[in-house]
Each structure stands twice: as structure tokens, then as C-alpha cells.
GROMACS .gro file of C-alpha atoms in nm:
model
  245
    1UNK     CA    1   7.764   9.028   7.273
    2UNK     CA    2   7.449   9.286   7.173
    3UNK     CA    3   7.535   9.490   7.478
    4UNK     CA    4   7.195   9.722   7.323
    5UNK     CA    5   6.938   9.494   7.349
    6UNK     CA    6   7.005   9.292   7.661
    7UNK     CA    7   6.931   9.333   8.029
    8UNK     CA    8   7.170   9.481   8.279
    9UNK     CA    9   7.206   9.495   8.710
   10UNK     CA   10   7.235   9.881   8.780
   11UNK     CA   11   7.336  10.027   9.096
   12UNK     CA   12   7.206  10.341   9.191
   13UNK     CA   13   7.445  10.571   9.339
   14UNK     CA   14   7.688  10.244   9.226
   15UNK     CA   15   7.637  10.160   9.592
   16UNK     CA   16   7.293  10.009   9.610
   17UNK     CA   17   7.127   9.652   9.559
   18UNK     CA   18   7.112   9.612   9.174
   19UNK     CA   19   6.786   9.603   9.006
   20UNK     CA   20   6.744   9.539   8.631
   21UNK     CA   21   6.772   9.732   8.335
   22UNK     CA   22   6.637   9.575   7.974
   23UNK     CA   23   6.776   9.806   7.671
   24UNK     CA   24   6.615   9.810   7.359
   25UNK     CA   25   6.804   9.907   7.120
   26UNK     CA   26   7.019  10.080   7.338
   27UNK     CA   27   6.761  10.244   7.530
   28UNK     CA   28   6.553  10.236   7.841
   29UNK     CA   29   6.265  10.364   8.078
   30UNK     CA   30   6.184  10.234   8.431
   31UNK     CA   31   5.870  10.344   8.609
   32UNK     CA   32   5.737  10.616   8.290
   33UNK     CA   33   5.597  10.941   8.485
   34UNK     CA   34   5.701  11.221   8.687
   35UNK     CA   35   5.962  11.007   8.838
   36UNK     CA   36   6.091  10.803   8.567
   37UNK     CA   37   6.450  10.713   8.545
   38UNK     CA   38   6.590  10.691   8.156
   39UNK     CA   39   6.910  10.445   8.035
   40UNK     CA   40   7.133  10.443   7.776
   41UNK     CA   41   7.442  10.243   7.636
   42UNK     CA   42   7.742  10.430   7.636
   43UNK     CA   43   8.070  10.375   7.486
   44UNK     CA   44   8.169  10.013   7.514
   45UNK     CA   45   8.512   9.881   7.483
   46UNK     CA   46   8.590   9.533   7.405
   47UNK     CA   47   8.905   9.302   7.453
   48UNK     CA   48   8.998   9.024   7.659
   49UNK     CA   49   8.928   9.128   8.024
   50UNK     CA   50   9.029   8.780   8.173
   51UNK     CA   51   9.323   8.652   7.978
   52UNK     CA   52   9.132   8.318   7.838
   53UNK     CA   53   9.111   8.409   7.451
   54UNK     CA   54   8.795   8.529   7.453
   55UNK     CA   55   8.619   8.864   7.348
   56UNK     CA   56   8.496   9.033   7.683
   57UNK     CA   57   8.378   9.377   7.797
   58UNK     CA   58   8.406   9.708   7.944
   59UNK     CA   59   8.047   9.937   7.894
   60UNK     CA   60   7.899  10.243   8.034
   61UNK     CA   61   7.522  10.243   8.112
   62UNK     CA   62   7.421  10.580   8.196
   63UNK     CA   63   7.148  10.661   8.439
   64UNK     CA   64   6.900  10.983   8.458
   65UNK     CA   65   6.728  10.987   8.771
   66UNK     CA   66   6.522  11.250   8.960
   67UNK     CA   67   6.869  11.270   9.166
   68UNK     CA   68   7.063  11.346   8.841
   69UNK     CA   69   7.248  11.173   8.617
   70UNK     CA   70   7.550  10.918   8.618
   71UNK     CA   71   7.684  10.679   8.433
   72UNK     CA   72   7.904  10.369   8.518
   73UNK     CA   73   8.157  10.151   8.403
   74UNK     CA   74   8.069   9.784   8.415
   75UNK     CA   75   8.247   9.419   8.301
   76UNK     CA   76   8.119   9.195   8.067
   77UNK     CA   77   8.277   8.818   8.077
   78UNK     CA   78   8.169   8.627   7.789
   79UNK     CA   79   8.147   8.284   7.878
   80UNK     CA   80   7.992   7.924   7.721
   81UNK     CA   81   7.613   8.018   7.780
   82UNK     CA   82   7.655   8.400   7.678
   83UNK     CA   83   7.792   8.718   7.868
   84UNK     CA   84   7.811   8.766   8.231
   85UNK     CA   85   7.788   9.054   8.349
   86UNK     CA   86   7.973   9.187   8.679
   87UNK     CA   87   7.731   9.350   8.947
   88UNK     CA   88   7.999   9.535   9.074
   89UNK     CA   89   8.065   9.935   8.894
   90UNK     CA   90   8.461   9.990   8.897
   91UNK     CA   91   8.411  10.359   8.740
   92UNK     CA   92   8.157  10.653   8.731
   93UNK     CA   93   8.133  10.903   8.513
   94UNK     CA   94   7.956  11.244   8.645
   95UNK     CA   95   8.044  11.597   8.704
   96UNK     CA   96   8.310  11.566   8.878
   97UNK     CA   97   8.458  11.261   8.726
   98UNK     CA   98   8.546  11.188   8.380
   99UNK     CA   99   8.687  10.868   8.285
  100UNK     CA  100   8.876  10.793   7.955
  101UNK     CA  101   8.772  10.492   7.728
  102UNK     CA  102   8.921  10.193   7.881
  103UNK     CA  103   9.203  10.067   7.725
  104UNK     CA  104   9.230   9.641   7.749
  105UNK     CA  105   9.501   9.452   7.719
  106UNK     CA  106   9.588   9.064   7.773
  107UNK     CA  107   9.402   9.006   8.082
  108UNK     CA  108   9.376   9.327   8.189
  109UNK     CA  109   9.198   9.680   8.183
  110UNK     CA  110   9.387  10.021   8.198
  111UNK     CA  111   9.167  10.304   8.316
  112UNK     CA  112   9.247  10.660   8.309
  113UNK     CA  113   9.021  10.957   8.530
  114UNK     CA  114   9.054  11.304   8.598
  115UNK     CA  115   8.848  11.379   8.932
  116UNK     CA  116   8.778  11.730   9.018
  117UNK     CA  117   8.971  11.830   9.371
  118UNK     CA  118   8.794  12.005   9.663
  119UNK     CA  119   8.978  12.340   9.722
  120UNK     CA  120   9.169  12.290   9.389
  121UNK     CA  121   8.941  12.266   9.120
  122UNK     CA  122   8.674  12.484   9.227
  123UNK     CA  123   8.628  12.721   8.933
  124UNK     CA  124   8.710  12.438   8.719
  125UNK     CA  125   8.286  12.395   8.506
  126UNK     CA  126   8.223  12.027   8.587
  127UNK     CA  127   8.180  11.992   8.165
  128UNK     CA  128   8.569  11.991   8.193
  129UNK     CA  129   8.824  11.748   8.360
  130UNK     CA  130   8.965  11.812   8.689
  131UNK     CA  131   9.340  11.814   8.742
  132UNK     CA  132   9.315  11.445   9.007
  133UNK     CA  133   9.444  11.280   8.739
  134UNK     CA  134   9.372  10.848   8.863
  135UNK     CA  135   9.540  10.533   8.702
  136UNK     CA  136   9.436  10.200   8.746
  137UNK     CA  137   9.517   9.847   8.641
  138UNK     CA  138   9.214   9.603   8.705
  139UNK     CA  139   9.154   9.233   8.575
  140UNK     CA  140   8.902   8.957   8.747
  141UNK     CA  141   8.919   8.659   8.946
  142UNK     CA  142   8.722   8.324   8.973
  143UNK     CA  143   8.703   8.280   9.388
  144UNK     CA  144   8.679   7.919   9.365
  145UNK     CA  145   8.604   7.923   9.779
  146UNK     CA  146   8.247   7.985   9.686
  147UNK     CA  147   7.979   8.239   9.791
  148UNK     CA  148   7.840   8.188  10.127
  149UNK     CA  149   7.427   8.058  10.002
  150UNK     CA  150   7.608   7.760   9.789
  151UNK     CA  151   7.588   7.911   9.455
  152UNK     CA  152   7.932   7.844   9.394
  153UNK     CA  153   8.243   8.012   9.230
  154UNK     CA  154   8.255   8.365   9.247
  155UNK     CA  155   8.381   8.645   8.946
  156UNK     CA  156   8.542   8.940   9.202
  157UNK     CA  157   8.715   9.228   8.984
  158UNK     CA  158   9.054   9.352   9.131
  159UNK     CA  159   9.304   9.612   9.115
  160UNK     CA  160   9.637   9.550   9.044
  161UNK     CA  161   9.812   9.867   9.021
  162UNK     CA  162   9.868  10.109   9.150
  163UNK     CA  163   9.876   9.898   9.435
  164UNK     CA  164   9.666   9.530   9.494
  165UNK     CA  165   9.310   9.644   9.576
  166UNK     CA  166   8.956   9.602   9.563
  167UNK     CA  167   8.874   9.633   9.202
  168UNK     CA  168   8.520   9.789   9.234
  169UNK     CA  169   8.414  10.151   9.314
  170UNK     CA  170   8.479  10.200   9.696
  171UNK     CA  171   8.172  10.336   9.868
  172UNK     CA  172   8.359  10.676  10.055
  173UNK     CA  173   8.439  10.747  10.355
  174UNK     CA  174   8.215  10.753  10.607
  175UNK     CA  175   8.411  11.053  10.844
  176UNK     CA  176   8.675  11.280  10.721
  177UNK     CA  177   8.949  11.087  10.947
  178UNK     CA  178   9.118  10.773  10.905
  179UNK     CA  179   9.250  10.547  11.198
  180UNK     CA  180   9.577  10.493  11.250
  181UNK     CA  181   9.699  10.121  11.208
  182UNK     CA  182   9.678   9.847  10.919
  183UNK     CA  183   9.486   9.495  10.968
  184UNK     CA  184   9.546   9.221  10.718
  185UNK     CA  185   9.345   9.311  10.391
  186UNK     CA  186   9.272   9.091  10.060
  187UNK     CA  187   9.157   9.236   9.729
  188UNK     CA  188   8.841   9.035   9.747
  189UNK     CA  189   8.670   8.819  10.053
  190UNK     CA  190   8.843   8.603  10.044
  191UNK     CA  191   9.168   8.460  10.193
  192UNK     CA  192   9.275   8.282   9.849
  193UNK     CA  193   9.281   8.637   9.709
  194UNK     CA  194   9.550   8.844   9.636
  195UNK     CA  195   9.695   9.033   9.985
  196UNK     CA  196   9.670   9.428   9.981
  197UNK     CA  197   9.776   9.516  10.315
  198UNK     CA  198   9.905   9.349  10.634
  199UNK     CA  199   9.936   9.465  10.976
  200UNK     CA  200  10.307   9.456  10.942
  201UNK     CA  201  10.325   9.747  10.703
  202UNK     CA  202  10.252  10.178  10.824
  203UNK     CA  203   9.933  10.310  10.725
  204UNK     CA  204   9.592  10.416  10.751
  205UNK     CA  205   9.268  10.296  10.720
  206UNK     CA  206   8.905  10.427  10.687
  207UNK     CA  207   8.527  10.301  10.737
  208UNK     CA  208   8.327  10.290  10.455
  209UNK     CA  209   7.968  10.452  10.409
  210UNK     CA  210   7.705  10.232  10.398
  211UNK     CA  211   7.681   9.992  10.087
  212UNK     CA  212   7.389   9.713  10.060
  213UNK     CA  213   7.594   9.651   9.727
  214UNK     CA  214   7.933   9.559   9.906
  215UNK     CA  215   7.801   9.384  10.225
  216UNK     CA  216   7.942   9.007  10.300
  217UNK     CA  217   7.890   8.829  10.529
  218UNK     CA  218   8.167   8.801  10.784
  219UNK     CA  219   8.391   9.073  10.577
  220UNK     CA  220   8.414   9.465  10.570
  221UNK     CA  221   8.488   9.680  10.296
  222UNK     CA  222   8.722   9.948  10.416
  223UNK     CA  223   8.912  10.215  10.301
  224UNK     CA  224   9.344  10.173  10.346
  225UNK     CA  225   9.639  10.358  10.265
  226UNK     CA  226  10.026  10.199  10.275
  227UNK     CA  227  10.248  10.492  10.397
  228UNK     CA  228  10.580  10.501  10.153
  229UNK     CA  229  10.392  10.353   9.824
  230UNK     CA  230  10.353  10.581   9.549
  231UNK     CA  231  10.033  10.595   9.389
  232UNK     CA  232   9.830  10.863   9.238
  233UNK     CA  233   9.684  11.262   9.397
  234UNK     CA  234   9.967  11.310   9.528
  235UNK     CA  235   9.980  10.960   9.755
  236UNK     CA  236   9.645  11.088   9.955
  237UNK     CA  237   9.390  10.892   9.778
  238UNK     CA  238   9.247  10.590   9.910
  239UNK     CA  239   9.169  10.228   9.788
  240UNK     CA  240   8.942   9.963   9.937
  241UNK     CA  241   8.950   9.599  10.018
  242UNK     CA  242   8.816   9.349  10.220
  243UNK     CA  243   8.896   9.338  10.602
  244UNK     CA  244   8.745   8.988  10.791
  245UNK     CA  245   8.491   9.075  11.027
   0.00000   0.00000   0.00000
């Protein structure tokens, strides 16, 4: 797959409605003048994301906006009528965040980020990696259930580890607290989906900002947290998934 000369979905803030992005060679311009946003392929990692034999994709577009710059981390399936790509950012690279080359193995993709800490890392120059050091294990599923307009099967990306999650970028929190209480949770919307929380187990769980990118209808994006299972900063980070409405 010419990742360089091929047209992506970019998210702005990796929380918006995609729009599209044609490279050229690697390179591209949207809306030339004083507010002109410029792209560019980053490092792009390739290996079999889905565990069917074929050569898939993990690649960084980087944006430079007005608002500054980011880049993210998208998949690439390659399938029978060329590569797919996966609306849905699972990493960002920016100031704060630096994220390591994805490693992939057999079906799945091993990624590796250093986040800088509020309070902690302060004096740390965003040029160099905080000390939140983040693992995570993410592969994709086909939700045969369908979307909800009729267009069919569905390719969600998960988390697997450290625990079963929503495999995309999770929007933030939308307040500083959390509420007390689990409900049932899946790692995409959908019931046939892996379970990543149910109301049996202690923990917390927190609203998410606002993300056109992330809405379904009749399901909510949340943040949770399962009191007693390790996972990385110290057990107080948070992972997303998909709470029915």
C-alpha cells in the first residue's frame, strides 16, 4: 500500500468528524493562505494488524494547523479492493506525548508512550519524553451486527491489554471527578464485543468531552477504571468503552 500518495480521513484534535487528506508524494496542503493547514506521512509500520496473512498498517499523518501541530497514529487493513483505512486515531503524538514506533505482531499491535505528568513533569522541555510511561495491546474486530444506516459490517479497533478496552483515543474527561459505580461496558458498541467492565466489579467511571468522532447512536463513550487491576501510571489512568445509552 503507497501510504504517500493516497487519501486519508483526519481528525482534528483526533476528536472531530474526519475530513480528507490526499498526499502527494507524502505531502499535503488544505485551504493554501493565512490559514492553511500542512500534512505529512510519518513513520509507518507494517505487519499483520488482523491476524489473516496479510500485510496491514500502522502510520502517522501529522497535522500543522493554526492551533499547532499533531500527529496521529492510524490503521491500515489491506483488504481485496485495496487498503482500508480506520477513521478512528488510537495514538497522538505532540508535546506532551511521544509514542514509540509500533511494534506488530500476529494479530496484534504493541504500543509504547511516555506522556508528560501534571505536577511531575513540569520542567521536563516537551522535546523530551515524560516519565507516564503507557503500554498497550490493540488488534481489530469485524462487528458483524452492522452499523445502524445499513452499510453493514463494521472494522472497530480494540484494546486488549492492559485491560479489554476501547481501542481508539478516548476523548478526556469532561470534569476532574469520576462517579462512583461501574455499568456493563463493551470494547466497541456493540454487545457481540468483547466485555470491559460489568456492574458486578468496584470502580469508577467518567463522562467523556464532547466527540462528533465517537458519537453512536444509542451508545456512550465513557471513561472507566476497575479498582484492584494493575495497569499502567501508577493504576490512575483511565480507558474508554462503550456504555448503552
Amino acid at each position: 500500500m503507497d501510504l504517500a500518495n493516497t487519501t486519508w480521513m483526519y481528525s482534528f484534535l483526533g476528536r472531530e468528524l474526519p475530513y480528507q487528506v490526499t498526499l502527494v508524494n507524502g505531502e499535503a496542503t488544505k485551504n493554501p493562505g493565512e490559514f492553511s493547514s500542512s500534512f505529512k506521512l510519518g513513520q509507518v509500520v507494517y505487519g499483520d494488524v488482523d491476524g489473516d496473512g496479510d500485510e496491514d498498517a500502522v502510520a502517522q499523518l501529522k497535522g500543522a494547523t493554526p492551533e499547532g501541530g499533531r500527529g496521529f497514529w492510524y490503521i491500515w487493513i489491506a483488504g481485496v479492493s485495496g487498503a482500508v483505512q480506520l477513521k478512528y486515531p488510537i495514538a497522538e503524538t505532540n508535546c506532551y506525548a511521544l509514542v514509540l514506533p509500533p511494534e506488530i505482531t500476529d494479530g496484534a499491535i504493541n504500543l509504547t508512550e511516555y506522556l508528560h505528568i501534571p505536577g511531575v513533569d513540569d520542567k521536563i522541555p516537551c522535546s523530551e519524553p515524560g516519565t507516564g510511561l503507557k503500554k498497550r495491546t490493540i488488534t481489530v474486530i469485524t462487528d458483524s451486527t452492522g452499523s445502524p444506516d445499513g452499510s453493514g459490517p463494521e472494522i472497530w479497533p480494540v484494546q486488549t491489554a492492559p485491560v479489554v478496552a476501547w481501542g481508539g483515543m478516548c476523548p478526556g474527561p469532561a470534569n476532574p471527578d469520576a462517579t462512583p459505580g461501574l455499568v456493563d461496558l463493551w470494547a466497541s458498541p456493540s454487545k457481540t464485543a468483547q466485555v470491559a467492565a460489568t456492574t458486578e466489579q468496584d470502580g469508577v467511571i467518567s463522562e467523556q468531552i464532547n466527540s462528533p468522532l465517537v458519537e453512536r447512536e444509542g451508545w456512550s463513550l465513557v471513561g472507566f477504571r476497575i479498582f484492584g487491576v494493575k495497569s499502567d501510571l501508577g493504576g490512575k489512568d483511565m480507558a474508554c468503552a462503550w456504555a448503552p445509552k
